[in-house]
Coordinates of C-alpha atoms in Angstrom, one line a residue:
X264 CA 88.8 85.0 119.2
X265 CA 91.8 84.4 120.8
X266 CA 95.4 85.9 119.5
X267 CA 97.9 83.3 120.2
X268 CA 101.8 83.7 120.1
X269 CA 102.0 82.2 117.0
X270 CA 99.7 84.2 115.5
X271 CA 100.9 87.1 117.0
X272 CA 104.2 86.3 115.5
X273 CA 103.7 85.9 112.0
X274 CA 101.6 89.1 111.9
X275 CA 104.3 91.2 113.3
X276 CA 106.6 89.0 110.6
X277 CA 104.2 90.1 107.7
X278 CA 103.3 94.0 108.7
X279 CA 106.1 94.6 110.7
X280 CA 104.2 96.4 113.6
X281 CA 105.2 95.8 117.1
X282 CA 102.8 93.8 119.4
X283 CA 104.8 93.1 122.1
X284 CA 103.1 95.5 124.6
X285 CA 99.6 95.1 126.5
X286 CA 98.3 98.4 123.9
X287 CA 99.5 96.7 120.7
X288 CA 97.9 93.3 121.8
X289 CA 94.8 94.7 122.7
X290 CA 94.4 97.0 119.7
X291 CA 94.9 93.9 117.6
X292 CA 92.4 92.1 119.2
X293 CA 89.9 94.8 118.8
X294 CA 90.7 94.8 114.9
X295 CA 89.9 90.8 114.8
X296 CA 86.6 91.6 116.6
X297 CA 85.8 94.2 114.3
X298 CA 86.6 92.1 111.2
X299 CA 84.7 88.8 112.7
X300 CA 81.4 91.1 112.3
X301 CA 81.8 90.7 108.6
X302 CA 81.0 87.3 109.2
X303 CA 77.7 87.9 109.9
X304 CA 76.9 89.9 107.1
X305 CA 74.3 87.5 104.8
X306 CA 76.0 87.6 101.0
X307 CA 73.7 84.9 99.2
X308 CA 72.5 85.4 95.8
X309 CA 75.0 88.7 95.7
X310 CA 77.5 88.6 93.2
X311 CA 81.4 89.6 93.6
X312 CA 82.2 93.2 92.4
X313 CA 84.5 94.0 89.3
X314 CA 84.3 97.4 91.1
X315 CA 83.6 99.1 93.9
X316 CA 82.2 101.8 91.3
X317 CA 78.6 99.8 90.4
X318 CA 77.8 102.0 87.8
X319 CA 81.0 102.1 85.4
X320 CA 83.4 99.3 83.7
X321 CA 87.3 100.2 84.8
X322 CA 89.0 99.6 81.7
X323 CA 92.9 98.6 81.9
X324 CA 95.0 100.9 80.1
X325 CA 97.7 99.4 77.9
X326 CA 101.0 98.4 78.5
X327 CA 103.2 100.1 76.6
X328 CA 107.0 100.8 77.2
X329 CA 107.6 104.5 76.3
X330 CA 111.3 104.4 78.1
X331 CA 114.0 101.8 79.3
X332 CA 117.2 101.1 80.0
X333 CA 117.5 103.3 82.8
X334 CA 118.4 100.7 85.5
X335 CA 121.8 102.5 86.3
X336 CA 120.1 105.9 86.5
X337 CA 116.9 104.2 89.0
X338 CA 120.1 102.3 91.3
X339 CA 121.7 105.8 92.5
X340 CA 119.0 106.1 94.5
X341 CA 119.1 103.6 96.4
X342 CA 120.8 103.7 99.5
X343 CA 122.1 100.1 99.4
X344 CA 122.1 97.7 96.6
X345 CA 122.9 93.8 95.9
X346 CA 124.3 93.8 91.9
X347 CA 121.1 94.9 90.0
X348 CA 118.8 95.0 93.1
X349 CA 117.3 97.5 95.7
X350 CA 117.5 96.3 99.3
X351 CA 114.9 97.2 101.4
X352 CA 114.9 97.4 105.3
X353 CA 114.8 94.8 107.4
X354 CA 111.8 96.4 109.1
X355 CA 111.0 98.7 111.5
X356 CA 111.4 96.5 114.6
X357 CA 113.4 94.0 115.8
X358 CA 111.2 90.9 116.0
X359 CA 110.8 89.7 119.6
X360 CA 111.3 85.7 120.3
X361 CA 107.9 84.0 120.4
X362 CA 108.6 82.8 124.4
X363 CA 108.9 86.3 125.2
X364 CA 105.4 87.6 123.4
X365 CA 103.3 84.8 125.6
X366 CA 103.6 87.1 128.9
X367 CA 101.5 89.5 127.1
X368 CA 98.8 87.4 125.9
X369 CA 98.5 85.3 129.0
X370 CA 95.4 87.3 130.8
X371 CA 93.1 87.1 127.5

């Protein structure tokens, strides 16, 4: 199957992992090969799992709020903040334009 830019750009948008060399492409391609084999696994007449344990029920525990009001005390650790909010990272790479990404993908 073929990666296109596109593609290639909303994934490293999603997981934040850098394509933009020949190695990154290439691994990524392997991974879609890998996961188009599933395809050809035959599933009729087999019912979706609750579980991946067959044998047991999971059984959800109940929700109960045993402390609170500690927002002020759970904010000092973050290392920046927007009024009652953490703010996480922008990610881990700078996100290359998409006419830059198409020299990589050009031999496939």
């Amino acid at each position: 199957q073929q990666v296109t830019a596109e593609v290639l750009g909303q994934l490293e948008h999603l997981a934040l992992v850098d394509f933009r060399d020949a190695e990154g492409v290439q691994r990524l391609r392997e991974a879609i090969r890998f996961a188009d084999q599933l395809q050809e696994v035959n599933t009729d007449g087999v019912e979706p799992m609750d579980s991946v344990l067959e044998d047991r029920c999971l059984y959800l525990r109940e929700d109960d709020v045993t402390e609170g009001n500690c927002t002020k005390e759970l904010l000092k650790n973050a290392r920046e903040k927007v009024e009652e909010y953490f703010v996480a990272p922008p990610g881990n790479i700078p996100l290359p334009k998409l006419e830059d990404q198409e020299t990589f993908l050009q031999g496939s």
